[in-house]
Amino acid sequence: MRVWALPLALLALALCVTYSVARHQQTTTPVAPIRPALVNPEALAKRLASMQAGWPRSRNFDCAKLKCVALTFDDGPGEYTAPLLDLLHKRDVRATFFVIGQMVAADKDGRLTRRIVAEGHEIGNHSWSHPALATLSREEIERQLKRTDDLVEKLTGVRMRVMRPPYGSTDDRVVTELHREGLAQILWNVDTLDWLNRVPALVAKRAGAAKPGSIVLLHDIHRSTVEAVPAMLDTLEKKGYTFVTVSELYGRTPAPGRTYTER
Ligand SMILES: [Zn+2]
């Protein structure tokens, strides 16, 4: 046997083993959904930035004719956001997430924040630290909005277009700042009170009372809310509802400085 033959034989053996292990894994491991956000964040940010002109991309639902409902989740991203995203992904449902800047900053490597955008949901501003904006000075309101806008843009490449004021606390000064920052004010007409009653069946029932064009207020920082989602989707689906993002509900990006509570 020549000197080079042994390493060559070992290499061939190693390749065989690798191939058979890979084959074995292929047949026994269930296929996981592809999550580019977890694979290469930098590439995703670039891709999202290039799509920004069309973001949030509308799937062209005509909510003037369809029964549409916009589910909105506030105060995250938090520890229940990932299971919620899994649920929505499995059911092919899109929603809107109003994120708190401090929570985005605490989201390791922006993984959840990027996932929200990468999986087709709309992302909106819910201030930096969740104060009642109407009690703040003009400069403080501006800082609360801009800091969150800038961080989300840095992580995802996307500039947010919609905003929800914490506690619904708003006034003319807040609206003026929203207009300046290029944000529409999104309120709601269905309150599930999911922060008060941590009972999944009750949360699902209250969300089920949505009317065509409703915007439903939910919070993805509560386990009970995420647990309520399957029943909520079942109830609304049986009634013929299509789940849309806020921008899809209106068929276009809501206008800066304008207030929306339902379609
Ligand atoms: Zn909130």
Short mmCIF file of C-alpha atoms and ligand atoms in Angstrom, two decimals:
data_model
loop_
_atom_site.label_atom_id
_atom_site.label_comp_id
_atom_site.label_asym_id
_atom_site.label_seq_id
_atom_site.Cartn_x
_atom_site.Cartn_y
_atom_site.Cartn_z
CA MET A 1 0.00 0.00 0.00
CA ARG A 2 1.34 3.44 -0.92
CA VAL A 3 1.78 6.18 1.77
CA TRP A 4 -1.12 8.30 0.46
CA ALA A 5 -3.55 5.41 0.20
CA LEU A 6 -4.38 5.15 3.93
CA PRO A 7 -5.54 8.76 4.46
CA LEU A 8 -7.53 8.48 1.23
CA ALA A 9 -9.24 5.31 2.46
CA LEU A 10 -10.03 6.98 5.82
CA LEU A 11 -11.51 9.99 4.02
CA ALA A 12 -13.71 7.73 1.90
CA LEU A 13 -14.91 5.93 5.04
CA ALA A 14 -15.68 9.24 6.78
CA LEU A 15 -17.71 10.41 3.77
CA CYS A 16 -19.71 7.19 3.78
CA VAL A 17 -20.55 7.55 7.48
CA THR A 18 -21.50 11.24 7.07
CA TYR A 19 -23.73 10.37 4.11
CA SER A 20 -25.53 7.57 5.88
CA VAL A 21 -26.05 9.69 9.04
CA ALA A 22 -27.43 12.51 6.89
CA ARG A 23 -29.77 10.07 5.13
CA HIS A 24 -30.90 8.65 8.42
CA GLN A 25 -31.63 12.13 9.78
CA GLN A 26 -33.53 13.03 6.64
CA THR A 27 -35.94 10.18 7.10
CA THR A 28 -36.45 10.50 10.86
CA THR A 29 -36.37 14.27 11.58
CA PRO A 30 -39.56 16.24 10.82
CA VAL A 31 -38.99 19.18 8.49
CA ALA A 32 -38.65 22.38 10.50
CA PRO A 33 -40.04 25.62 9.04
CA ILE A 34 -37.31 27.71 7.41
CA ARG A 35 -36.59 30.75 9.54
CA PRO A 36 -34.10 32.96 7.72
CA ALA A 37 -34.18 35.37 10.66
CA LEU A 38 -32.42 32.78 12.78
CA VAL A 39 -30.00 31.74 10.09
CA ASN A 40 -28.43 34.98 8.95
CA PRO A 41 -29.68 38.21 10.56
CA GLU A 42 -27.47 40.50 8.45
CA ALA A 43 -28.69 39.04 5.17
CA LEU A 44 -32.28 39.29 6.35
CA ALA A 45 -31.88 42.94 7.37
CA LYS A 46 -30.52 43.68 3.88
CA ARG A 47 -33.35 41.79 2.20
CA LEU A 48 -35.99 43.55 4.31
CA ALA A 49 -34.37 46.92 3.58
CA SER A 50 -34.58 46.21 -0.14
CA MET A 51 -38.29 45.34 0.21
CA GLN A 52 -39.07 48.43 2.24
CA ALA A 53 -40.86 50.25 -0.56
CA GLY A 54 -43.54 47.56 -0.52
CA TRP A 55 -43.56 46.95 3.22
CA PRO A 56 -45.74 45.89 4.91
CA ARG A 57 -46.53 44.00 1.77
CA SER A 58 -50.21 43.70 1.19
CA ARG A 59 -51.63 40.36 0.18
CA ASN A 60 -54.35 42.34 -1.61
CA PHE A 61 -57.32 41.39 0.52
CA ASP A 62 -60.32 43.55 -0.21
CA CYS A 63 -61.62 44.15 3.31
CA ALA A 64 -64.49 46.18 1.86
CA LYS A 65 -65.89 42.86 0.66
CA LEU A 66 -64.30 40.27 2.95
CA LYS A 67 -64.94 39.85 6.67
CA CYS A 68 -61.52 41.00 7.93
CA VAL A 69 -60.19 41.24 11.47
CA ALA A 70 -56.84 42.63 12.62
CA LEU A 71 -55.40 40.92 15.70
CA THR A 72 -52.89 43.16 17.45
CA PHE A 73 -50.40 42.11 20.13
CA ASP A 74 -48.85 44.76 22.40
CA ASP A 75 -45.97 45.04 24.88
CA GLY A 76 -43.56 42.44 23.49
CA PRO A 77 -41.44 40.91 22.28
CA GLY A 78 -41.37 38.69 25.36
CA GLU A 79 -41.06 35.11 26.44
CA TYR A 80 -44.39 34.05 24.87
CA THR A 81 -43.79 35.76 21.53
CA ALA A 82 -41.92 32.77 20.03
CA PRO A 83 -44.71 30.22 20.79
CA LEU A 84 -47.23 32.77 19.46
CA LEU A 85 -45.23 33.18 16.23
CA ASP A 86 -45.11 29.36 15.91
CA LEU A 87 -48.90 29.20 16.30
CA LEU A 88 -49.57 31.94 13.76
CA HIS A 89 -47.07 30.40 11.32
CA LYS A 90 -48.78 27.01 11.60
CA ARG A 91 -52.18 28.56 10.85
CA ASP A 92 -50.83 30.96 8.20
CA VAL A 93 -52.24 33.92 10.13
CA ARG A 94 -50.75 37.43 10.00
CA ALA A 95 -51.08 39.90 12.84
CA THR A 96 -49.67 43.24 14.01
CA PHE A 97 -47.15 43.51 16.86
CA PHE A 98 -46.82 46.83 18.71
CA VAL A 99 -43.42 46.48 20.33
CA ILE A 100 -41.87 48.32 23.26
CA GLY A 101 -38.36 49.65 22.53
CA GLN A 102 -36.94 48.37 25.82
CA MET A 103 -38.27 44.89 25.06
CA VAL A 104 -36.72 45.02 21.59
CA ALA A 105 -33.41 46.05 23.19
CA ALA A 106 -33.68 43.05 25.55
CA ASP A 107 -34.52 40.67 22.68
CA LYS A 108 -31.24 38.81 22.19
CA ASP A 109 -29.69 39.69 18.80
CA GLY A 110 -33.13 41.02 17.80
CA ARG A 111 -34.17 37.46 16.97
CA LEU A 112 -37.88 37.80 17.83
CA THR A 113 -38.08 41.28 16.34
CA ARG A 114 -36.62 40.01 13.07
CA ARG A 115 -38.86 36.94 13.13
CA ILE A 116 -41.98 39.13 13.48
CA VAL A 117 -41.06 40.98 10.28
CA ALA A 118 -39.62 37.98 8.39
CA GLU A 119 -42.79 35.96 8.93
CA GLY A 120 -44.97 38.63 7.32
CA HIS A 121 -46.44 40.33 10.36
CA GLU A 122 -46.69 44.08 10.67
CA ILE A 123 -44.55 45.69 13.36
CA GLY A 124 -45.56 48.91 15.09
CA ASN A 125 -44.18 51.33 17.68
CA HIS A 126 -45.49 51.10 21.26
CA SER A 127 -43.04 53.68 22.72
CA TRP A 128 -39.65 53.06 24.32
CA SER A 129 -40.63 52.50 27.97
CA HIS A 130 -44.47 52.43 27.99
CA PRO A 131 -45.27 55.78 29.65
CA ALA A 132 -48.61 57.63 29.30
CA LEU A 133 -47.45 59.84 26.41
CA ALA A 134 -50.04 62.58 27.04
CA THR A 135 -48.31 63.34 30.38
CA LEU A 136 -44.87 63.90 28.77
CA SER A 137 -43.18 66.97 27.29
CA ARG A 138 -42.91 67.31 23.50
CA GLU A 139 -39.23 66.36 23.59
CA GLU A 140 -39.93 63.28 25.70
CA ILE A 141 -42.71 62.11 23.36
CA GLU A 142 -40.37 62.53 20.40
CA ARG A 143 -37.63 60.54 22.14
CA GLN A 144 -40.05 57.73 23.08
CA LEU A 145 -41.07 57.33 19.43
CA LYS A 146 -37.79 57.91 17.65
CA ARG A 147 -35.63 55.67 19.81
CA THR A 148 -37.90 52.67 19.16
CA ASP A 149 -38.25 53.49 15.45
CA ASP A 150 -34.48 53.71 15.05
CA LEU A 151 -33.74 50.48 16.92
CA VAL A 152 -36.32 48.45 14.95
CA GLU A 153 -35.00 49.91 11.70
CA LYS A 154 -31.45 49.00 12.68
CA LEU A 155 -32.47 45.41 13.43
CA THR A 156 -34.87 44.74 10.57
CA GLY A 157 -34.17 47.39 7.93
CA VAL A 158 -37.81 48.42 8.18
CA ARG A 159 -39.12 51.85 9.20
CA MET A 160 -42.35 51.43 11.17
CA ARG A 161 -45.47 53.21 9.93
CA VAL A 162 -47.98 52.46 12.67
CA MET A 163 -48.00 53.20 16.38
CA ARG A 164 -50.19 52.47 19.40
CA PRO A 165 -50.04 54.80 22.41
CA PRO A 166 -49.56 52.93 25.75
CA TYR A 167 -52.82 52.93 27.77
CA GLY A 168 -54.44 54.69 24.80
CA SER A 169 -53.01 57.88 26.34
CA THR A 170 -52.97 60.47 23.57
CA ASP A 171 -53.76 64.10 22.75
CA ASP A 172 -53.12 66.65 20.00
CA ARG A 173 -49.45 67.01 20.96
CA VAL A 174 -48.91 63.25 20.71
CA VAL A 175 -50.63 63.20 17.31
CA THR A 176 -48.44 66.10 16.11
CA GLU A 177 -45.31 64.13 17.06
CA LEU A 178 -46.68 60.99 15.40
CA HIS A 179 -47.22 62.97 12.20
CA ARG A 180 -43.68 64.32 12.38
CA GLU A 181 -42.29 60.79 12.89
CA GLY A 182 -44.34 59.36 9.99
CA LEU A 183 -46.56 57.21 12.19
CA ALA A 184 -50.31 56.55 12.16
CA GLN A 185 -52.08 56.16 15.50
CA ILE A 186 -53.78 52.76 15.78
CA LEU A 187 -56.33 52.30 18.57
CA TRP A 188 -58.83 49.41 18.82
CA ASN A 189 -62.56 48.70 19.01
CA VAL A 190 -62.40 45.25 20.66
CA ASP A 191 -60.73 45.08 24.07
CA THR A 192 -60.17 41.53 25.30
CA LEU A 193 -59.01 42.77 28.76
CA ASP A 194 -56.50 39.93 28.56
CA TRP A 195 -54.17 41.73 31.03
CA LEU A 196 -56.95 41.74 33.65
CA ASN A 197 -58.56 38.31 33.17
CA ARG A 198 -55.85 35.73 32.54
CA VAL A 199 -58.37 33.12 31.44
CA PRO A 200 -57.80 31.79 27.89
CA ALA A 201 -61.47 30.86 27.30
CA LEU A 202 -62.61 34.33 28.31
CA VAL A 203 -59.98 36.06 26.16
CA ALA A 204 -60.96 33.89 23.16
CA LYS A 205 -64.66 34.65 23.73
CA ARG A 206 -64.12 38.41 23.89
CA ALA A 207 -61.97 38.36 20.73
CA GLY A 208 -64.70 36.27 19.09
CA ALA A 209 -67.06 39.24 19.46
CA ALA A 210 -65.16 41.07 16.68
CA LYS A 211 -67.17 42.60 13.85
CA PRO A 212 -65.97 42.89 10.23
CA GLY A 213 -63.21 45.53 10.21
CA SER A 214 -62.44 45.21 13.93
CA ILE A 215 -59.04 45.85 15.50
CA VAL A 216 -58.61 43.51 18.49
CA LEU A 217 -56.38 44.47 21.43
CA LEU A 218 -54.24 41.66 22.89
CA HIS A 219 -50.92 41.39 24.76
CA ASP A 220 -48.35 38.72 23.87
CA ILE A 221 -46.57 39.11 27.24
CA HIS A 222 -49.26 36.95 28.89
CA ARG A 223 -49.14 33.17 28.61
CA SER A 224 -52.96 33.03 28.91
CA THR A 225 -53.33 35.25 25.84
CA VAL A 226 -51.12 33.00 23.71
CA GLU A 227 -53.01 29.97 25.04
CA ALA A 228 -56.26 31.66 23.95
CA VAL A 229 -55.10 32.07 20.34
CA PRO A 230 -56.05 28.61 18.90
CA ALA A 231 -59.66 28.87 20.18
CA MET A 232 -59.79 32.52 19.08
CA LEU A 233 -58.70 31.60 15.54
CA ASP A 234 -61.17 28.67 15.45
CA THR A 235 -64.11 30.85 16.53
CA LEU A 236 -63.36 33.66 14.08
CA GLU A 237 -62.51 31.29 11.23
CA LYS A 238 -65.86 29.51 11.68
CA LYS A 239 -67.54 32.90 11.31
CA GLY A 240 -65.70 33.38 8.00
CA TYR A 241 -63.08 35.90 9.07
CA THR A 242 -59.81 36.60 7.26
CA PHE A 243 -56.92 37.59 9.54
CA VAL A 244 -55.06 40.66 8.29
CA THR A 245 -52.47 43.16 9.45
CA VAL A 246 -53.56 46.72 10.22
CA SER A 247 -52.23 48.00 6.88
CA GLU A 248 -53.97 45.16 5.04
CA LEU A 249 -57.23 46.02 6.83
CA TYR A 250 -57.19 49.43 5.15
CA GLY A 251 -55.66 48.20 1.89
CA ARG A 252 -52.77 50.65 2.26
CA THR A 253 -50.33 51.97 4.82
CA PRO A 254 -52.30 54.13 7.28
CA ALA A 255 -51.57 57.86 6.93
CA PRO A 256 -49.12 59.53 9.35
CA GLY A 257 -50.81 61.52 12.12
CA ARG A 258 -54.24 59.97 11.48
CA THR A 259 -56.10 57.86 14.04
CA TYR A 260 -57.67 54.48 13.27
CA THR A 261 -59.89 52.40 15.58
CA GLU A 262 -61.63 50.09 13.10
CA ARG A 263 -62.28 49.90 9.40
ZN ZN B 1 -49.08 48.43 26.22
#
